[in-house]
Amino acid sequence: MSIRNPKQALYEQFAIVAKALGHPLRLEMIEHLAQGSRSVEALAAKLGQPVGNISQHLQALRRAGIVSAERDGKFVHYSLSDASVLSAFAAVRGVAQRQLAEVDRIVRGYFDARDDMRPVTRDELQALMRDGLVTLIDVRPADEFALGHVPGAINVPLGEIKAWSGSAVASREVVAYCRGPWCVMSFEAVAALRSLGHSARRLEDGMPEWKAAGLPVEMTDRWR
Amino acid sequence: MSIRNPKQALYEQFAIVAKALGHPLRLEMIEHLAQGSRSVEALAAKLGQPVGNISQHLQALRRAGIVSAERDGKFVHYSLSDASVLSAFAAVRGVAQRQLAEVDRIVRGYFDARDDMRPVTRDELQALMRDGLVTLIDVRPADEFALGHVPGAINVPLGEIKAWSGSAVASREVVAYCRGPWCVMSFEAVAALRSLGHSARRLEDGMPEWKAAGLPVEMTDRWR
DNA sequence: TCATCATTCAATTATTCTGTTGAGTGACGA
DNA sequence: TCGTCACTCAACAGAATAATTGAATGATGA
């Protein structure tokens, strides 16, 4: 092994963190863990991956200090170590969004840009909710909703959008949110609602950002 | 190639950016480019690396949208694409700093923590400079100083610290800064000055952060 | 104590990344 | 026009990373 000066040693440490963020699956894992703690098995099920593979990637994230493990009987629950992980993820997303044309292309290809896709900001949402002007729906699966959601939000998982929209007042605007600013579920929810004749917009980002902003969170369960 | 849904495609784009940050040499390149534009050759010389290797890494950074190239005659000058790159780097450093014990160990091993290593903030420095209470030295090489420095700073490259300290007033506190919050040169400068009987502290971060904060910058040259 | 379950570890193969070398390109000046 | 210079590209060997498999480990409960 070559002799390393402290400068190189520091860069190596920083690179460990960045390298751990440098895999699509690990980023997806981080986005899920940002919703709340998960066991290895639960995370594997969410991502449709073999448990062994997820365990491997969790070790990589743990070595980089990105996630922490906590044993609870037979289960090991993983969670993000620190809110700084979310800002690092957000910063990486920011670079990609500004500099990689491909990101723009994907979003536009997925959600027709000619529609008004201007998202609702958190401040706007709070005002609209206070005045009772909108219906807020959380389109994540029920288990994630249970781990924490925006007060006043109704849980309408993506598959239930159509059924729910029948019972909703069509004239009232709907705001949808999910896991984060690029989570596709809220894009899909807005597209579905619009095709069903509703007025709908996305919240600019998701639950983890809401929580990180220090806003109130309603919770049902701790695990799972 | 497997069919990718938009979610996976987005994660892949984000991973491209993070992966590009995931190599010590590329991080060092980013820190140098944050001081100002550089030709491939100049950057290679700074890092003591073969030109071919640096060119390769620059391509990787360019594919990730982190740096941009601008041809100028025979030379190609590279620079950071966007200020968001610096925040991504800072966010990654933040995670490493909070979560990796090794980072703390390196800093402590390098610079005895029993000394007062509390850094000077930018605001503090501005007040101290306004009142004429401290001498501010920029310990980067002369070429980097020329590309932009804090108004009122004196350029004292690391090798010239000892000679300079003889001519400086020993009773006056010295504040040193260099390339960024973890740039070792200012640590070394402070250590050297203290061993020579001066009172010295580091600025909490370096030139790129000063500039990013919108504070005034003095400049001599554009290139090189 | 044993069987079971959740997770980790070790070993394997396929893939990707690194650094190096040398050839190729584009711009400049003699 | 030719040689030189700065840089890029292609190709290669060696190293690291990824996903898979099956065997260990550690906790639980019968």
Coordinates of C-alpha atoms (C1' of nucleotides) in Angstrom, one line a residue:
Chain A
M1 CA 0.0 0.0 0.0
S2 CA 1.3 3.4 -0.9
I3 CA 2.0 6.1 1.7
R4 CA -1.0 8.4 1.9
N5 CA -0.8 12.0 3.0
P6 CA -3.7 13.3 5.0
K7 CA -5.1 15.2 2.0
Q8 CA -5.4 12.0 0.0
A9 CA -6.7 10.1 3.0
L10 CA -9.5 12.7 3.4
Y11 CA -10.4 12.6 -0.3
E12 CA -10.6 8.8 0.0
Q13 CA -13.1 9.2 2.8
F14 CA -15.2 11.6 0.9
A15 CA -15.0 9.3 -2.2
I16 CA -16.3 6.4 0.0
V17 CA -19.5 8.4 0.6
A18 CA -19.9 9.5 -3.0
K19 CA -19.2 6.0 -4.3
A20 CA -21.9 4.6 -2.0
L21 CA -24.4 7.0 -3.6
G22 CA -23.2 5.9 -7.0
H23 CA -25.6 3.1 -7.8
P24 CA -29.2 3.3 -8.8
L25 CA -30.4 0.6 -6.5
R26 CA -28.7 2.2 -3.5
L27 CA -30.2 5.5 -4.3
E28 CA -33.6 3.8 -4.4
M29 CA -32.9 2.2 -1.1
I30 CA -32.1 5.5 0.4
E31 CA -35.3 7.0 -0.9
H32 CA -37.2 4.2 0.8
L33 CA -35.3 4.4 4.0
A34 CA -36.1 8.1 4.0
Q35 CA -39.8 7.1 4.5
G36 CA -38.9 5.3 7.7
S37 CA -36.9 2.4 9.1
R38 CA -37.1 -0.9 7.3
S39 CA -35.9 -4.5 7.9
V40 CA -33.7 -6.0 5.2
E41 CA -36.5 -8.3 4.1
A42 CA -39.1 -5.5 3.9
L43 CA -36.7 -3.4 1.9
A44 CA -36.0 -6.3 -0.4
A45 CA -39.7 -6.8 -1.0
K46 CA -40.3 -3.1 -1.7
L47 CA -37.6 -3.1 -4.3
G48 CA -38.3 -6.6 -5.8
Q49 CA -34.7 -7.7 -5.1
P50 CA -33.2 -10.8 -3.6
V51 CA -32.5 -10.4 0.1
G52 CA -28.8 -11.2 -0.3
N53 CA -28.3 -8.4 -2.8
I54 CA -30.0 -5.8 -0.6
S55 CA -28.0 -7.0 2.4
Q56 CA -24.8 -6.4 0.4
H57 CA -25.8 -3.0 -0.6
L58 CA -26.8 -2.1 2.9
Q59 CA -23.3 -3.1 4.1
A60 CA -21.9 -0.7 1.5
L61 CA -24.1 2.1 2.7
R62 CA -23.3 1.3 6.3
R63 CA -19.5 1.5 5.6
A64 CA -20.1 4.9 4.2
G65 CA -22.0 6.0 7.2
I66 CA -25.2 6.6 5.2
V67 CA -27.4 4.1 7.0
S68 CA -27.4 2.7 10.5
A69 CA -28.5 -0.7 11.7
E70 CA -30.5 -1.5 14.8
R71 CA -31.2 -5.1 15.8
D72 CA -34.7 -5.9 17.1
G73 CA -35.0 -9.6 17.8
K74 CA -34.5 -11.5 14.6
F75 CA -34.8 -8.4 12.5
V76 CA -32.3 -5.7 11.7
H77 CA -33.9 -2.4 11.0
Y78 CA -32.0 0.0 8.9
S79 CA -32.5 3.8 8.8
L80 CA -30.7 6.8 7.4
S81 CA -27.9 7.9 9.8
D82 CA -28.5 11.5 9.5
A83 CA -30.5 14.2 7.8
S84 CA -27.3 15.2 6.0
V85 CA -27.8 12.1 3.8
L86 CA -30.9 13.6 2.4
S87 CA -29.2 16.9 1.6
A88 CA -26.4 15.0 -0.1
F89 CA -28.9 13.1 -2.2
A90 CA -30.7 16.3 -3.0
A91 CA -27.5 18.0 -4.0
V92 CA -26.6 15.2 -6.4
R93 CA -30.1 15.3 -7.8
G94 CA -29.7 19.1 -8.2
V95 CA -26.6 18.7 -10.3
A96 CA -28.2 16.0 -12.5
Q97 CA -31.3 18.1 -12.9
R98 CA -29.4 21.2 -14.0
Q99 CA -26.7 19.6 -16.1
L100 CA -28.0 16.3 -17.6
A101 CA -30.4 16.8 -20.5
E102 CA -31.4 13.2 -20.1
V103 CA -33.2 14.0 -16.8
D104 CA -35.3 16.6 -18.4
R105 CA -36.0 14.3 -21.3
I106 CA -37.2 11.5 -19.0
V107 CA -39.5 13.8 -17.1
R108 CA -40.9 15.4 -20.2
G109 CA -41.3 12.0 -21.9
Y110 CA -43.2 10.7 -18.9
F111 CA -45.4 13.6 -18.2
D112 CA -46.4 15.8 -21.0
A113 CA -44.8 19.2 -20.4
R114 CA -47.6 21.1 -22.1
D115 CA -49.8 20.5 -19.2
D116 CA -49.3 22.8 -16.2
M117 CA -46.9 20.8 -14.2
R118 CA -45.9 23.6 -12.0
P119 CA -45.8 21.9 -8.6
V120 CA -47.3 23.3 -5.4
T121 CA -44.8 24.5 -2.8
R122 CA -44.9 23.5 0.8
D123 CA -45.9 27.1 1.8
E124 CA -48.7 27.2 -0.8
L125 CA -50.0 23.9 0.3
Q126 CA -50.1 25.0 3.9
A127 CA -52.1 28.0 2.9
L128 CA -54.5 26.0 0.7
M129 CA -55.0 23.5 3.4
R130 CA -55.6 26.1 6.0
D131 CA -58.3 27.6 3.8
G132 CA -59.8 24.2 3.0
L133 CA -59.4 24.8 -0.7
V134 CA -57.8 21.5 -1.7
T135 CA -57.9 17.8 -1.0
L136 CA -54.4 16.4 -0.2
I137 CA -53.7 12.8 -1.1
D138 CA -50.7 10.7 -0.2
V139 CA -50.3 8.2 -3.0
R140 CA -47.7 6.0 -1.3
P141 CA -48.5 2.5 -0.1
A142 CA -50.4 2.2 3.2
D143 CA -47.4 1.1 5.2
E144 CA -45.4 4.1 4.3
F145 CA -48.4 6.4 5.0
A146 CA -48.6 4.8 8.4
L147 CA -44.9 5.6 9.2
G148 CA -45.6 9.3 8.8
H149 CA -47.7 11.6 6.6
V150 CA -48.8 15.2 6.2
P151 CA -51.6 16.0 8.7
G152 CA -54.9 16.1 6.9
A153 CA -53.7 14.0 4.0
I154 CA -55.8 11.0 2.8
N155 CA -54.0 7.9 1.8
V156 CA -54.9 6.9 -1.8
P157 CA -52.3 4.4 -3.1
L158 CA -51.8 4.6 -6.8
G159 CA -53.9 1.5 -7.6
E160 CA -56.9 3.0 -5.9
I161 CA -56.8 6.4 -7.6
K162 CA -59.6 5.6 -10.1
A163 CA -62.0 4.2 -7.5
W164 CA -61.3 7.0 -5.2
S165 CA -61.8 9.7 -7.8
G166 CA -65.3 8.6 -8.3
S167 CA -66.2 9.4 -4.7
A168 CA -64.3 12.7 -4.7
V169 CA -65.8 16.1 -5.5
A170 CA -64.6 16.7 -9.1
S171 CA -64.6 20.5 -8.8
R172 CA -62.2 20.5 -5.9
E173 CA -58.5 20.6 -6.7
V174 CA -56.4 17.7 -5.6
V175 CA -52.7 17.9 -4.5
A176 CA -50.8 14.7 -4.6
Y177 CA -47.4 13.8 -3.0
C178 CA -45.3 10.7 -2.5
R179 CA -41.7 9.9 -1.6
G180 CA -39.8 12.8 -2.9
P181 CA -39.5 15.4 -5.7
W182 CA -38.8 12.8 -8.4
C183 CA -41.0 10.0 -7.1
V184 CA -43.0 9.0 -10.2
M185 CA -46.1 8.0 -8.2
S186 CA -47.3 11.5 -7.8
F187 CA -46.7 12.2 -11.5
E188 CA -48.8 9.2 -12.3
A189 CA -51.5 10.2 -9.9
V190 CA -51.8 13.7 -11.3
A191 CA -51.9 12.3 -14.9
A192 CA -54.6 9.8 -13.9
L193 CA -56.7 12.3 -12.1
R194 CA -56.5 14.8 -14.9
S195 CA -57.6 12.2 -17.4
L196 CA -60.6 11.5 -15.1
G197 CA -61.5 15.2 -15.3
H198 CA -60.1 16.4 -12.0
S199 CA -57.9 19.4 -11.4
A200 CA -54.7 18.1 -9.9
R201 CA -51.1 19.2 -9.1
R202 CA -48.1 17.7 -7.4
L203 CA -46.5 18.8 -4.2
E204 CA -43.0 20.0 -5.2
D205 CA -41.4 17.3 -3.0
G206 CA -42.3 14.4 -0.7
M207 CA -42.6 13.3 2.8
P208 CA -38.9 13.2 3.8
E209 CA -38.5 16.8 2.7
W210 CA -41.6 17.9 4.6
K211 CA -40.3 16.2 7.7
A212 CA -36.8 17.7 7.2
A213 CA -38.3 21.1 7.0
G214 CA -39.5 20.6 10.6
L215 CA -43.2 20.5 9.7
P216 CA -45.7 18.4 11.7
V217 CA -46.0 14.8 10.8
E218 CA -48.8 12.4 11.7
M219 CA -47.8 8.8 12.5
T220 CA -49.5 5.5 13.0
D221 CA -46.8 2.8 13.4
R222 CA -43.2 2.8 14.3
W223 CA -42.0 -0.2 12.3
R224 CA -43.0 -2.0 9.1
Chain B
M1 CA -30.7 -4.3 -22.4
S2 CA -33.5 -4.5 -20.0
I3 CA -36.6 -2.3 -20.2
R4 CA -36.3 0.6 -17.8
N5 CA -39.1 2.4 -16.3
P6 CA -38.7 6.2 -15.8
K7 CA -38.0 5.7 -12.1
Q8 CA -35.0 3.5 -12.8
A9 CA -33.9 5.8 -15.6
L10 CA -33.9 8.7 -13.2
Y11 CA -32.0 6.9 -10.6
E12 CA -29.4 5.9 -13.2
Q13 CA -28.9 9.6 -14.0
F14 CA -28.5 10.5 -10.4
A15 CA -26.1 7.6 -10.0
I16 CA -24.0 8.9 -12.9
V17 CA -23.4 12.1 -11.0
A18 CA -22.6 10.4 -7.7
K19 CA -20.4 7.9 -9.3
A20 CA -18.4 10.7 -10.9
L21 CA -17.8 12.1 -7.5
G22 CA -16.8 8.7 -6.2
H23 CA -13.1 8.8 -6.8
P24 CA -10.5 10.6 -4.8
L25 CA -8.6 12.0 -7.7
R26 CA -11.8 13.4 -9.3
L27 CA -12.7 15.1 -6.0
E28 CA -9.3 16.7 -5.9
M29 CA -9.7 17.8 -9.5
I30 CA -13.0 19.4 -8.6
E31 CA -11.4 21.2 -5.7
H32 CA -8.7 22.6 -8.0
L33 CA -11.2 23.6 -10.6
A34 CA -13.2 25.4 -7.9
Q35 CA -10.3 27.8 -7.7
G36 CA -10.7 28.7 -11.4
S37 CA -10.5 27.3 -14.9
R38 CA -7.6 25.1 -15.8
S39 CA -6.2 23.5 -18.9
V40 CA -5.8 19.7 -18.9
E41 CA -2.0 20.1 -18.7
A42 CA -2.1 22.7 -15.9
L43 CA -4.4 20.4 -13.9
A44 CA -2.2 17.4 -14.5
A45 CA 0.8 19.3 -13.3
K46 CA -1.0 20.5 -10.1
L47 CA -2.0 16.9 -9.3
G48 CA 1.2 15.3 -10.4
Q49 CA -0.6 12.9 -12.7
P50 CA -0.1 12.0 -16.3
V51 CA -2.0 14.1 -18.8
G52 CA -3.8 11.1 -20.2
N53 CA -5.2 10.0 -16.9
I54 CA -6.4 13.5 -16.1
S55 CA -8.1 13.8 -19.5
Q56 CA -9.9 10.5 -18.9
H57 CA -11.2 11.6 -15.6
L58 CA -12.2 15.0 -17.1
Q59 CA -14.3 13.1 -19.6
A60 CA -16.0 11.2 -16.8
L61 CA -16.8 14.5 -15.0
R62 CA -18.0 16.0 -18.2
R63 CA -20.4 13.1 -18.9
A64 CA -21.8 13.7 -15.5
G65 CA -22.3 17.4 -16.2
I66 CA -19.9 18.3 -13.4
V67 CA -17.4 20.2 -15.5
S68 CA -17.6 22.0 -18.9
A69 CA -14.9 22.4 -21.5
E70 CA -14.0 25.5 -23.5
R71 CA -11.5 25.5 -26.2
D72 CA -9.0 28.3 -26.5
G73 CA -6.6 27.8 -29.3
K74 CA -4.5 24.7 -28.5
F75 CA -5.8 24.6 -25.0
V76 CA -9.0 23.3 -23.5
H77 CA -10.0 25.0 -20.3
Y78 CA -12.1 23.1 -17.9
S79 CA -14.3 24.7 -15.3
L80 CA -17.1 23.6 -12.9
S81 CA -20.4 23.7 -14.8
D82 CA -22.4 25.1 -11.9
A83 CA -22.3 26.2 -8.3
S84 CA -24.5 23.3 -7.5
V85 CA -21.4 21.1 -8.0
L86 CA -19.8 22.7 -5.0
S87 CA -22.9 22.2 -2.9
A88 CA -23.0 18.5 -3.9
F89 CA -19.3 18.2 -2.9
A90 CA -20.0 20.0 0.4
A91 CA -23.0 17.8 1.1
V92 CA -20.9 14.6 0.6
R93 CA -18.2 16.1 2.8
G94 CA -20.8 16.8 5.4
V95 CA -22.0 13.2 5.5
A96 CA -18.4 11.9 5.7
Q97 CA -17.6 14.4 8.5
R98 CA -20.6 13.5 10.6
Q99 CA -20.6 9.8 10.0
L100 CA -17.1 8.5 9.3
A101 CA -14.9 8.4 12.4
E102 CA -11.9 8.1 10.1
V103 CA -12.3 11.7 9.0
D104 CA -12.1 12.9 12.5
R105 CA -9.2 10.7 13.2
I106 CA -7.2 12.0 10.2
V107 CA -7.8 15.6 11.1
R108 CA -6.9 15.1 14.8
G109 CA -3.8 13.1 13.9
Y110 CA -2.7 15.8 11.6
F111 CA -3.4 18.8 13.7
D112 CA -3.4 18.4 17.5
A113 CA -6.9 18.9 18.7
R114 CA -5.8 20.2 22.1
D115 CA -4.8 23.4 20.4
D116 CA -7.6 25.9 19.8
M117 CA -8.6 24.8 16.3
R118 CA -11.8 26.7 16.3
P119 CA -11.9 28.2 12.9
V120 CA -12.8 31.8 12.1
T121 CA -16.2 32.2 10.3
R122 CA -16.6 34.4 7.3
D123 CA -18.6 37.0 9.3
E124 CA -16.0 37.1 12.0
L125 CA -13.3 37.6 9.5
Q126 CA -15.0 40.5 7.9
A127 CA -15.5 42.2 11.2
L128 CA -11.8 41.6 12.2
M129 CA -10.6 42.9 8.8
R130 CA -12.8 45.9 9.0
D131 CA -11.4 46.8 12.4
G132 CA -7.8 46.1 11.2
L133 CA -7.3 43.5 13.9
V134 CA -5.8 40.6 11.9
T135 CA -3.5 39.8 9.1
L136 CA -5.1 37.6 6.5
I137 CA -2.9 35.3 4.5
D138 CA -3.8 33.2 1.5
V139 CA -1.5 30.2 1.6
R140 CA -2.3 28.9 -1.9
P141 CA 0.2 28.9 -4.7
A142 CA 0.6 32.3 -6.5
D143 CA -1.3 31.3 -9.6
E144 CA -4.4 30.4 -7.7
F145 CA -4.1 33.6 -5.6
A146 CA -4.0 35.5 -8.9
L147 CA -7.2 33.8 -10.1
G148 CA -9.1 35.3 -7.2
H149 CA -8.6 36.0 -3.5
V150 CA -10.2 37.7 -0.6
P151 CA -9.6 41.5 -0.7
G152 CA -6.9 42.5 1.7
A153 CA -5.3 39.1 1.8
I154 CA -1.6 38.7 1.4
N155 CA -0.3 35.7 -0.7
V156 CA 2.1 33.6 1.4
P157 CA 2.4 30.2 -0.2
L158 CA 3.1 27.4 2.3
G159 CA 6.8 27.2 1.5
E160 CA 7.3 30.9 2.3
I161 CA 5.6 30.9 5.7
K162 CA 8.7 30.8 7.7
A163 CA 10.5 33.6 5.9
W164 CA 7.4 35.7 6.0
S165 CA 6.7 35.2 9.7
G166 CA 10.0 36.8 10.5
S167 CA 8.9 40.0 8.9
A168 CA 5.4 39.9 10.4
V169 CA 4.4 41.5 13.6
A170 CA 4.4 38.6 16.1
S171 CA 1.7 40.1 18.3
R172 CA -0.9 40.4 15.6
E173 CA -3.2 37.5 15.0
V174 CA -3.0 35.8 11.6
V175 CA -5.9 34.2 9.8
A176 CA -5.0 31.7 7.1
Y177 CA -7.2 30.2 4.3
C178 CA -6.7 28.1 1.2
R179 CA -8.8 26.0 -1.1
G180 CA -11.6 24.9 1.1
P181 CA -12.7 23.7 4.5
W182 CA -10.5 20.6 4.4
C183 CA -7.6 21.9 2.5
V184 CA -4.6 20.9 4.5
M185 CA -2.5 23.9 3.6
S186 CA -4.2 26.2 6.0
F187 CA -3.9 23.6 8.8
E188 CA -0.2 23.4 8.0
A189 CA 0.2 27.1 7.9
V190 CA -1.5 27.5 11.3
A191 CA 0.7 24.8 12.8
A192 CA 3.8 26.4 11.4
L193 CA 2.9 29.9 12.6
R194 CA 2.1 28.7 16.1
S195 CA 5.3 26.9 16.4
L196 CA 7.0 30.1 15.4
G197 CA 5.3 31.9 18.2
H198 CA 2.5 33.6 16.3
S199 CA -1.2 33.5 17.2
A200 CA -2.9 31.9 14.2
R201 CA -6.3 30.5 13.2
R202 CA -7.9 29.1 10.1
L203 CA -10.8 30.5 8.1
E204 CA -13.6 28.0 8.3
D205 CA -13.5 27.4 4.6
G206 CA -11.7 28.6 1.5
M207 CA -11.9 30.7 -1.6
P208 CA -14.6 28.9 -3.5
E209 CA -17.0 29.1 -0.5
W210 CA -16.2 32.8 -0.1
K211 CA -17.0 33.4 -3.7
A212 CA -20.1 31.3 -3.6
A213 CA -21.4 33.4 -0.7
G214 CA -21.4 36.3 -3.0
L215 CA -18.6 38.2 -1.2
P216 CA -16.1 40.4 -3.1
V217 CA -13.2 38.8 -4.9
E218 CA -10.0 40.4 -6.1
M219 CA -8.5 39.0 -9.3
T220 CA -5.3 39.4 -11.2
D221 CA -5.4 37.0 -14.2
R222 CA -8.1 35.1 -16.0
W223 CA -6.3 31.9 -17.0
R224 CA -3.4 29.9 -15.7
Chain C
dT1 C1' -32.1 -28.8 22.6
dC2 C1' -33.7 -28.2 18.0
dA3 C1' -35.9 -26.2 14.1
dT4 C1' -36.8 -22.0 12.1
dC5 C1' -36.3 -17.5 10.6
dA6 C1' -33.7 -13.1 9.4
dT7 C1' -29.6 -11.7 8.2
dT8 C1' -24.7 -11.9 7.0
dC9 C1' -20.6 -13.9 5.0
dA10 C1' -17.8 -16.3 1.5
dA11 C1' -17.1 -17.7 -3.0
dT12 C1' -18.0 -17.3 -7.8
dT13 C1' -18.6 -15.2 -12.3
dA14 C1' -19.7 -11.3 -15.1
dT15 C1' -19.2 -6.7 -15.6
dT16 C1' -17.3 -2.2 -15.0
dC17 C1' -13.6 0.9 -13.8
dT18 C1' -8.4 2.5 -13.7
dG19 C1' -4.2 3.7 -15.3
dT20 C1' -1.1 3.3 -19.1
dT21 C1' 0.4 3.3 -23.7
dG22 C1' 0.5 4.8 -28.2
dA23 C1' -1.9 6.4 -32.2
dG24 C1' -5.1 10.1 -33.9
dT25 C1' -7.0 15.2 -34.2
dG26 C1' -7.1 20.0 -34.4
dA27 C1' -4.7 24.3 -33.9
dC28 C1' -0.7 27.0 -34.2
dG29 C1' 3.6 28.9 -36.0
dA30 C1' 8.0 28.4 -38.7
Chain D
dT1 C1' 3.3 22.6 -45.9
dC2 C1' 5.3 20.6 -42.0
dG3 C1' 6.4 20.0 -37.4
dT4 C1' 5.0 20.8 -32.8
dC5 C1' 1.9 21.1 -29.2
dA6 C1' -2.4 20.1 -26.3
dC7 C1' -5.5 17.1 -26.1
dT8 C1' -8.5 12.9 -27.1
dC9 C1' -9.4 8.3 -28.3
dA10 C1' -8.8 3.2 -28.5
dA11 C1' -7.0 -0.7 -26.6
dC12 C1' -5.2 -3.3 -23.0
dA13 C1' -4.2 -5.5 -18.4
dG14 C1' -5.1 -5.4 -13.6
dA15 C1' -8.3 -4.1 -10.0
dA16 C1' -12.7 -3.3 -8.1
dT17 C1' -17.7 -3.9 -8.1
dA18 C1' -22.2 -6.5 -8.8
dA19 C1' -25.4 -10.2 -8.5
dT20 C1' -26.0 -15.0 -7.3
dT21 C1' -25.6 -19.0 -4.6
dG22 C1' -25.2 -21.5 -0.6
dA23 C1' -23.2 -22.0 3.8
dA24 C1' -22.6 -19.6 8.5
dT25 C1' -24.5 -16.8 12.4
dG26 C1' -27.6 -15.2 15.9
dA27 C1' -32.1 -14.9 17.9
dT28 C1' -36.5 -17.0 18.8
dG29 C1' -39.8 -20.2 20.3
dA30 C1' -41.5 -25.0 20.4

